[in-house]
Amino acid sequence: MKVPFIDLAAQYKSIQQEIDVAVAEVMASGQYIKHGYVDSFEKAFAQKLNIANCIGVGNGTDALLLSLKALDIKAGDEVLTPALSWISTAEVISQLGAKPVFVDVDSDYFTIDLYKATKALSKKTKAIIAVHLYGQPCEFHALKLFCEKHDLFLIEDCAQAHFSAFAKSLTGTVGDVAAFSFYPTKNLGAMGDAGCVVSYNHTLADKVRRLANHGGLTKNEHLFEGINSRLDELQAAILSVKLKYIDQWNAARINHAEQYFSELGLVNEIQLPKKPATAKHTYHQFVIKAKQRNALQDYLANKGITTDIHYPLALPFEPAYAYLQHSDKDFPVVYQLQNEILSLPIYPELQHAQISYVCESIKEFYRTI
Ligand SMILES: *Cc1c(COP(=O)(O)O)cnc(C)c1O
């Protein structure tokens, strides 16, 4: 049996007719940027989140960059950001001339550790980027209190958390602004690059919309300099079709997670992901902590099972951030996690028998070593 890590073609096949119709419609329309589909996708996405504003942009990294820029983050500012994330979460801070201040994560939930964040504050700290990593929502109540107490902007990185929730709050609806990615492998993925920014704040949303379009809402308006970062009609058409299925796909991921929980619950050598009782985790990744992680990964690969590591080197230890001169001891949790974490296949189209095969193979590995 083969178990790929993800199978995007299988998802396309499951809704091929609808996608093909939408794509053909865009092609025939002759309007490829900023037209009907972008508009209607932005409205539909905002409505589903129950938030006032959604701005389609080129990708998730730009969504973060534009969010920070709209909040006027600039040289001399510091922004708190988790030590375990995709590099975009740190890159965008430096790109504005500000300083990324890495904070260790909680060892059970993989989200930013607010106790350690308190210790990383300085007079220059302006904002915190909270990443709902792997689909696990951050604890909003504590996060809001932290931001209010220290007068910080809250930016949510929802690239891995489309419609996750903590208590009754959906991810993306609590921060001053939130960034989503629709990179193809994300829970809601386009067929190319795409992203969006959402905010309840109209002024901020307006600023983001202008920043993403050379400083204006129309072609020849340039109130300030911006960039070119737009969601295009083709991606918006594809996303409009896929948005109708996201609840069903997230539910499938949650089902798969439950199967992993029930079949792997007794394996002492691994720790399964934990989540607070009131959290809705959407399992963008199903990340276990495993003894002899590398040997397990090789063993599974030999059995036709592809796994991945998110991420093999935590951000402060990447060559890109060597200039910050961090040592292992600055981030003991992520330092240890990077050698233990393993992401198992968990995409909606995965079959029950494939998950059983993954679980059996993991048990076999620990029996035979
Ligand atoms: C994917 C991702 C991004 C960036 O999204 P792109 O669309 O690839 O630019 C940012 N943050 C996190 C946590 C991500 O996983």
Short mmCIF file of C-alpha atoms and ligand atoms in Angstrom, two decimals:
data_model
loop_
_atom_site.label_atom_id
_atom_site.label_comp_id
_atom_site.label_asym_id
_atom_site.label_seq_id
_atom_site.Cartn_x
_atom_site.Cartn_y
_atom_site.Cartn_z
CA MET A 1 0.00 0.00 0.00
CA LYS A 2 1.12 3.55 -0.72
CA VAL A 3 0.26 6.48 1.50
CA PRO A 4 1.32 9.80 0.00
CA PHE A 5 1.66 12.78 2.34
CA ILE A 6 -1.00 14.67 0.41
CA ASP A 7 -2.92 14.10 -2.84
CA LEU A 8 -4.10 17.37 -4.39
CA ALA A 9 -5.12 15.71 -7.65
CA ALA A 10 -7.56 13.51 -5.73
CA GLN A 11 -9.22 16.64 -4.34
CA TYR A 12 -9.47 18.14 -7.83
CA LYS A 13 -11.02 14.93 -9.16
CA SER A 14 -13.68 14.99 -6.45
CA ILE A 15 -14.98 18.39 -7.67
CA GLN A 16 -13.56 18.48 -11.19
CA GLN A 17 -16.76 19.39 -12.99
CA GLU A 18 -17.48 22.45 -10.85
CA ILE A 19 -13.87 23.66 -11.02
CA ASP A 20 -13.70 23.22 -14.78
CA VAL A 21 -16.90 25.20 -15.30
CA ALA A 22 -15.69 28.06 -13.08
CA VAL A 23 -12.25 28.18 -14.74
CA ALA A 24 -13.75 28.11 -18.25
CA GLU A 25 -16.06 30.96 -17.29
CA VAL A 26 -13.11 33.13 -16.22
CA MET A 27 -11.14 32.28 -19.36
CA ALA A 28 -14.05 33.20 -21.60
CA SER A 29 -14.77 36.44 -19.73
CA GLY A 30 -11.51 38.07 -20.77
CA GLN A 31 -11.20 39.64 -17.29
CA TYR A 32 -8.50 38.07 -15.24
CA ILE A 33 -7.75 40.53 -12.46
CA LYS A 34 -10.21 42.07 -10.00
CA HIS A 35 -13.57 41.21 -11.33
CA GLY A 36 -16.64 39.30 -10.25
CA TYR A 37 -15.08 36.21 -8.71
CA VAL A 38 -12.63 38.12 -6.52
CA ASP A 39 -15.47 40.24 -5.23
CA SER A 40 -17.78 37.37 -4.53
CA PHE A 41 -15.08 35.20 -2.94
CA GLU A 42 -14.07 38.04 -0.60
CA LYS A 43 -17.70 38.48 0.42
CA ALA A 44 -18.32 34.77 0.88
CA PHE A 45 -15.15 34.26 2.94
CA ALA A 46 -15.91 37.26 5.17
CA GLN A 47 -19.47 36.08 5.64
CA LYS A 48 -18.40 32.59 6.60
CA LEU A 49 -16.05 34.05 9.22
CA ASN A 50 -18.68 36.59 10.21
CA ILE A 51 -16.19 39.45 9.86
CA ALA A 52 -16.65 42.80 8.13
CA ASN A 53 -13.71 42.89 5.73
CA CYS A 54 -11.78 40.47 3.53
CA ILE A 55 -9.14 41.52 1.01
CA GLY A 56 -7.82 38.97 -1.46
CA VAL A 57 -4.05 39.22 -1.95
CA GLY A 58 -1.31 37.37 -3.80
CA ASN A 59 -0.29 34.90 -1.08
CA GLY A 60 -0.16 34.35 2.68
CA THR A 61 3.25 35.94 3.11
CA ASP A 62 2.00 39.15 1.50
CA ALA A 63 -1.11 38.96 3.68
CA LEU A 64 1.16 39.08 6.76
CA LEU A 65 3.39 41.78 5.29
CA LEU A 66 0.45 44.00 4.34
CA SER A 67 -1.11 43.50 7.78
CA LEU A 68 2.04 44.68 9.54
CA LYS A 69 2.50 47.54 7.09
CA ALA A 70 -1.08 48.71 7.63
CA LEU A 71 -0.39 48.74 11.38
CA ASP A 72 2.61 50.95 10.60
CA ILE A 73 5.23 48.52 11.90
CA LYS A 74 8.59 49.96 10.87
CA ALA A 75 12.30 50.24 11.55
CA GLY A 76 13.04 50.41 15.27
CA ASP A 77 9.96 48.36 16.23
CA GLU A 78 10.02 44.86 17.66
CA VAL A 79 7.45 42.18 16.95
CA LEU A 80 7.04 38.98 18.96
CA THR A 81 6.79 35.87 16.81
CA PRO A 82 6.92 32.13 17.61
CA ALA A 83 10.20 30.25 17.23
CA LEU A 84 8.35 27.38 15.57
CA SER A 85 6.57 28.43 12.37
CA TRP A 86 7.00 28.76 8.65
CA ILE A 87 9.63 31.42 7.91
CA SER A 88 7.07 33.92 6.50
CA THR A 89 6.02 34.76 10.05
CA ALA A 90 9.47 36.18 10.77
CA GLU A 91 10.53 37.33 7.29
CA VAL A 92 7.79 39.92 6.97
CA ILE A 93 8.91 41.65 10.18
CA SER A 94 12.48 42.07 8.94
CA GLN A 95 11.25 43.16 5.52
CA LEU A 96 9.76 46.25 7.15
CA GLY A 97 13.01 46.98 8.95
CA ALA A 98 11.59 45.88 12.29
CA LYS A 99 13.12 43.19 14.50
CA PRO A 100 11.63 39.71 14.85
CA VAL A 101 11.80 38.70 18.52
CA PHE A 102 11.43 34.94 18.72
CA VAL A 103 9.49 33.38 21.57
CA ASP A 104 9.53 29.69 22.53
CA VAL A 105 6.33 27.68 22.16
CA ASP A 106 4.23 25.57 24.49
CA SER A 107 5.51 22.00 24.33
CA ASP A 108 2.02 20.45 24.24
CA TYR A 109 0.15 22.84 21.96
CA PHE A 110 2.99 24.17 19.75
CA THR A 111 1.63 27.73 20.02
CA ILE A 112 3.44 30.81 21.35
CA ASP A 113 4.19 30.67 25.11
CA LEU A 114 2.75 33.86 26.62
CA TYR A 115 4.70 33.53 29.84
CA LYS A 116 7.93 33.57 27.83
CA ALA A 117 6.50 36.32 25.61
CA THR A 118 6.22 38.55 28.68
CA LYS A 119 9.93 38.15 29.26
CA ALA A 120 10.71 39.07 25.65
CA LEU A 121 8.92 42.44 25.85
CA SER A 122 10.80 45.71 25.53
CA LYS A 123 9.85 49.36 25.13
CA LYS A 124 10.04 48.81 21.37
CA THR A 125 7.57 45.91 21.24
CA LYS A 126 4.61 46.92 19.08
CA ALA A 127 2.87 43.72 18.13
CA ILE A 128 2.64 39.96 18.44
CA ILE A 129 2.02 37.50 15.63
CA ALA A 130 0.11 34.51 16.94
CA VAL A 131 0.36 31.46 14.69
CA HIS A 132 -2.38 28.85 14.93
CA LEU A 133 0.18 26.21 14.06
CA TYR A 134 -0.92 22.93 12.46
CA GLY A 135 -4.56 24.05 12.83
CA GLN A 136 -4.34 24.33 16.63
CA PRO A 137 -5.97 27.60 17.71
CA CYS A 138 -4.14 29.80 20.23
CA GLU A 139 -5.94 30.46 23.49
CA PHE A 140 -7.71 33.69 22.61
CA HIS A 141 -8.71 34.89 26.05
CA ALA A 142 -5.13 34.86 27.34
CA LEU A 143 -3.84 36.32 24.09
CA LYS A 144 -6.27 39.26 24.19
CA LEU A 145 -5.45 39.98 27.83
CA PHE A 146 -1.74 39.90 27.03
CA CYS A 147 -2.18 42.38 24.18
CA GLU A 148 -4.39 44.71 26.19
CA LYS A 149 -2.06 44.68 29.17
CA HIS A 150 1.02 45.48 27.10
CA ASP A 151 -0.67 47.65 24.48
CA LEU A 152 0.25 45.46 21.52
CA PHE A 153 -1.39 44.85 18.18
CA LEU A 154 -2.47 41.26 17.61
CA ILE A 155 -1.88 39.76 14.17
CA GLU A 156 -3.23 36.25 13.67
CA ASP A 157 -1.40 33.99 11.23
CA CYS A 158 -4.22 31.72 10.06
CA ALA A 159 -2.31 30.14 7.16
CA GLN A 160 -2.76 26.72 8.78
CA ALA A 161 -6.09 27.35 10.48
CA HIS A 162 -9.09 27.94 8.22
CA PHE A 163 -12.12 27.79 10.48
CA SER A 164 -10.41 26.50 13.60
CA ALA A 165 -11.93 27.93 16.78
CA PHE A 166 -11.21 28.44 20.46
CA ALA A 167 -14.34 28.37 22.56
CA LYS A 168 -16.76 30.18 20.25
CA SER A 169 -14.22 32.40 18.47
CA LEU A 170 -13.13 31.46 14.96
CA THR A 171 -9.46 31.90 14.16
CA GLY A 172 -9.03 35.15 12.27
CA THR A 173 -11.80 37.02 14.08
CA VAL A 174 -10.05 38.01 17.30
CA GLY A 175 -6.90 39.88 16.26
CA ASP A 176 -6.69 43.44 14.96
CA VAL A 177 -5.98 41.79 11.65
CA ALA A 178 -5.50 38.23 10.38
CA ALA A 179 -3.65 36.70 7.44
CA PHE A 180 -4.73 33.59 5.53
CA SER A 181 -2.82 31.61 2.93
CA PHE A 182 -4.50 29.61 0.18
CA TYR A 183 -1.29 27.88 -0.89
CA PRO A 184 -2.39 24.62 -2.56
CA THR A 185 -1.58 22.35 0.40
CA LYS A 186 -3.41 24.44 3.00
CA ASN A 187 -6.82 23.27 4.28
CA LEU A 188 -8.40 25.69 1.81
CA GLY A 189 -6.02 25.75 -1.14
CA ALA A 190 -6.01 27.44 -4.53
CA MET A 191 -4.28 26.01 -7.62
CA GLY A 192 -1.43 28.44 -7.38
CA ASP A 193 -0.55 31.20 -4.92
CA ALA A 194 -3.29 33.12 -3.13
CA GLY A 195 -4.09 34.62 0.25
CA CYS A 196 -6.27 37.14 2.06
CA VAL A 197 -6.35 39.58 4.95
CA VAL A 198 -9.39 39.90 7.19
CA SER A 199 -10.25 42.51 9.81
CA TYR A 200 -13.24 43.90 11.66
CA ASN A 201 -11.55 47.32 11.40
CA HIS A 202 -12.70 49.19 8.27
CA THR A 203 -9.91 51.78 8.33
CA LEU A 204 -7.24 49.12 8.60
CA ALA A 205 -8.90 47.01 5.89
CA ASP A 206 -9.03 50.00 3.57
CA LYS A 207 -5.34 50.61 4.16
CA VAL A 208 -4.52 46.96 3.36
CA ARG A 209 -6.58 47.10 0.18
CA ARG A 210 -4.71 50.18 -0.99
CA LEU A 211 -1.28 48.89 0.06
CA ALA A 212 -1.91 45.74 -1.99
CA ASN A 213 -2.77 47.81 -5.06
CA HIS A 214 -0.14 50.56 -5.44
CA GLY A 215 -1.74 52.82 -2.86
CA GLY A 216 -5.17 53.07 -4.43
CA LEU A 217 -8.58 51.50 -4.77
CA THR A 218 -8.73 52.41 -8.44
CA LYS A 219 -6.15 52.28 -11.20
CA ASN A 220 -4.89 55.84 -11.01
CA GLU A 221 -5.24 56.51 -7.31
CA HIS A 222 -1.90 56.49 -5.43
CA LEU A 223 -2.39 57.97 -1.96
CA PHE A 224 0.88 56.37 -0.88
CA GLU A 225 3.23 53.72 -2.23
CA GLY A 226 2.06 50.16 -2.08
CA ILE A 227 2.91 46.90 -3.76
CA ASN A 228 1.24 44.68 -6.34
CA SER A 229 -0.29 41.77 -4.49
CA ARG A 230 -3.66 40.67 -5.85
CA LEU A 231 -5.84 37.64 -5.77
CA ASP A 232 -6.60 36.86 -9.42
CA GLU A 233 -9.88 35.79 -10.97
CA LEU A 234 -8.83 32.22 -11.74
CA GLN A 235 -7.74 31.52 -8.16
CA ALA A 236 -10.81 33.29 -6.79
CA ALA A 237 -13.08 31.17 -9.01
CA ILE A 238 -11.38 27.98 -7.81
CA LEU A 239 -11.52 29.11 -4.18
CA SER A 240 -15.20 30.00 -4.51
CA VAL A 241 -15.95 26.41 -5.47
CA LYS A 242 -13.69 24.98 -2.75
CA LEU A 243 -15.10 27.21 -0.01
CA LYS A 244 -18.36 25.24 -0.26
CA TYR A 245 -16.49 22.09 0.75
CA ILE A 246 -14.19 23.37 3.50
CA ASP A 247 -16.45 22.33 6.39
CA GLN A 248 -16.79 18.84 4.95
CA TRP A 249 -13.00 18.62 4.39
CA ASN A 250 -12.18 19.88 7.88
CA ALA A 251 -14.65 17.35 9.30
CA ALA A 252 -12.87 14.59 7.36
CA ARG A 253 -9.52 15.70 8.82
CA ILE A 254 -11.00 15.63 12.34
CA ASN A 255 -12.32 12.11 11.67
CA HIS A 256 -8.91 10.99 10.49
CA ALA A 257 -7.35 12.47 13.62
CA GLU A 258 -9.80 10.50 15.73
CA GLN A 259 -8.82 7.32 13.96
CA TYR A 260 -5.15 8.06 14.68
CA PHE A 261 -6.02 8.74 18.34
CA SER A 262 -7.87 5.48 18.72
CA GLU A 263 -5.33 3.31 16.88
CA LEU A 264 -2.17 4.90 18.32
CA GLY A 265 -3.37 5.62 21.84
CA LEU A 266 -1.43 2.74 23.40
CA VAL A 267 1.92 3.35 21.73
CA ASN A 268 4.17 4.55 24.56
CA GLU A 269 7.00 5.72 22.33
CA ILE A 270 4.95 8.47 20.75
CA GLN A 271 2.97 11.40 22.08
CA LEU A 272 -0.18 12.31 20.19
CA PRO A 273 -1.22 15.94 19.67
CA LYS A 274 -3.10 17.49 22.57
CA LYS A 275 -5.78 20.11 22.47
CA PRO A 276 -7.75 22.06 25.05
CA ALA A 277 -11.32 20.77 25.43
CA THR A 278 -12.88 23.94 24.02
CA ALA A 279 -10.56 24.14 21.00
CA LYS A 280 -11.60 23.15 17.48
CA HIS A 281 -8.38 21.88 15.91
CA THR A 282 -8.62 21.49 12.12
CA TYR A 283 -5.52 19.31 11.76
CA HIS A 284 -3.75 21.03 8.94
CA GLN A 285 -1.01 18.74 10.18
CA PHE A 286 -1.22 15.76 12.53
CA VAL A 287 2.03 16.11 14.45
CA ILE A 288 3.25 13.44 16.84
CA LYS A 289 6.34 13.50 19.03
CA ALA A 290 8.24 10.31 18.39
CA LYS A 291 11.17 8.49 19.98
CA GLN A 292 13.83 7.74 17.34
CA ARG A 293 12.00 10.04 14.96
CA ASN A 294 14.44 9.81 12.05
CA ALA A 295 14.57 6.01 12.12
CA LEU A 296 10.77 5.89 12.28
CA GLN A 297 10.49 8.24 9.31
CA ASP A 298 12.88 6.06 7.27
CA TYR A 299 11.03 2.92 8.28
CA LEU A 300 7.70 4.38 7.16
CA ALA A 301 9.24 5.62 3.90
CA ASN A 302 10.36 2.06 3.16
CA LYS A 303 6.79 0.93 3.64
CA GLY A 304 5.51 3.45 1.10
CA ILE A 305 4.33 5.99 3.69
CA THR A 306 5.43 9.59 3.20
CA THR A 307 5.72 11.78 6.28
CA ASP A 308 7.14 15.26 6.75
CA ILE A 309 8.65 17.48 9.45
CA HIS A 310 7.23 20.91 10.22
CA TYR A 311 9.90 22.12 10.73
CA PRO A 312 13.28 20.34 10.83
CA LEU A 313 15.08 23.46 12.09
CA ALA A 314 13.30 25.99 14.29
CA LEU A 315 13.54 29.55 12.99
CA PRO A 316 16.10 31.00 15.48
CA PHE A 317 18.52 28.24 14.44
CA GLU A 318 18.17 28.83 10.69
CA PRO A 319 21.19 30.41 8.95
CA ALA A 320 18.88 33.30 8.00
CA TYR A 321 18.71 34.31 11.67
CA ALA A 322 22.29 33.50 12.69
CA TYR A 323 22.84 37.25 13.03
CA LEU A 324 20.56 37.25 16.08
CA GLN A 325 23.13 34.96 17.73
CA HIS A 326 20.70 32.71 19.54
CA SER A 327 21.78 29.56 21.32
CA ASP A 328 19.89 26.32 22.01
CA LYS A 329 19.25 27.45 25.56
CA ASP A 330 17.24 30.47 24.44
CA PHE A 331 14.50 28.19 23.08
CA PRO A 332 14.72 24.86 24.93
CA VAL A 333 11.26 23.67 23.86
CA VAL A 334 11.63 24.14 20.11
CA TYR A 335 15.22 22.94 20.30
CA GLN A 336 13.94 19.60 21.57
CA LEU A 337 10.79 19.53 19.42
CA GLN A 338 12.68 19.86 16.15
CA ASN A 339 14.18 16.42 16.78
CA GLU A 340 10.93 14.75 17.86
CA ILE A 341 8.10 16.06 15.70
CA LEU A 342 6.76 14.07 12.78
CA SER A 343 3.77 14.99 10.61
CA LEU A 344 1.67 12.00 9.54
CA PRO A 345 -0.47 12.06 6.36
CA ILE A 346 -3.84 13.73 7.08
CA TYR A 347 -5.68 15.03 4.03
CA PRO A 348 -9.45 14.76 3.53
CA GLU A 349 -9.31 12.14 0.76
CA LEU A 350 -7.17 9.75 2.83
CA GLN A 351 -8.81 6.33 3.28
CA HIS A 352 -9.59 4.54 6.54
CA ALA A 353 -7.44 1.57 5.46
CA GLN A 354 -4.50 3.83 4.68
CA ILE A 355 -4.57 5.33 8.17
CA SER A 356 -4.75 1.83 9.68
CA TYR A 357 -1.73 0.87 7.60
CA VAL A 358 0.20 3.91 8.90
CA CYS A 359 -0.73 3.03 12.49
CA GLU A 360 0.16 -0.66 12.08
CA SER A 361 3.49 0.31 10.55
CA ILE A 362 4.33 2.63 13.46
CA LYS A 363 3.54 -0.13 15.96
CA GLU A 364 5.61 -2.58 13.95
CA PHE A 365 8.57 -0.19 14.00
CA TYR A 366 8.59 0.03 17.80
CA ARG A 367 8.10 -3.74 18.13
CA THR A 368 11.04 -4.55 15.91
CA ILE A 369 13.70 -2.06 17.01
C1 LIG B 1 1.97 28.82 4.41
C2 LIG B 1 2.25 29.72 5.54
C3 LIG B 1 2.48 31.10 5.35
C4 LIG B 1 2.70 31.73 4.01
O1 LIG B 1 1.75 31.50 3.06
P1 LIG B 1 2.14 31.58 1.49
O2 LIG B 1 0.82 31.63 0.85
O3 LIG B 1 2.91 30.34 1.18
O4 LIG B 1 2.94 32.81 1.27
C5 LIG B 1 2.62 31.89 6.47
N1 LIG B 1 2.57 31.37 7.71
C6 LIG B 1 2.37 30.07 7.93
C7 LIG B 1 2.30 29.57 9.33
C8 LIG B 1 2.23 29.19 6.85
O5 LIG B 1 2.06 27.88 7.09
#
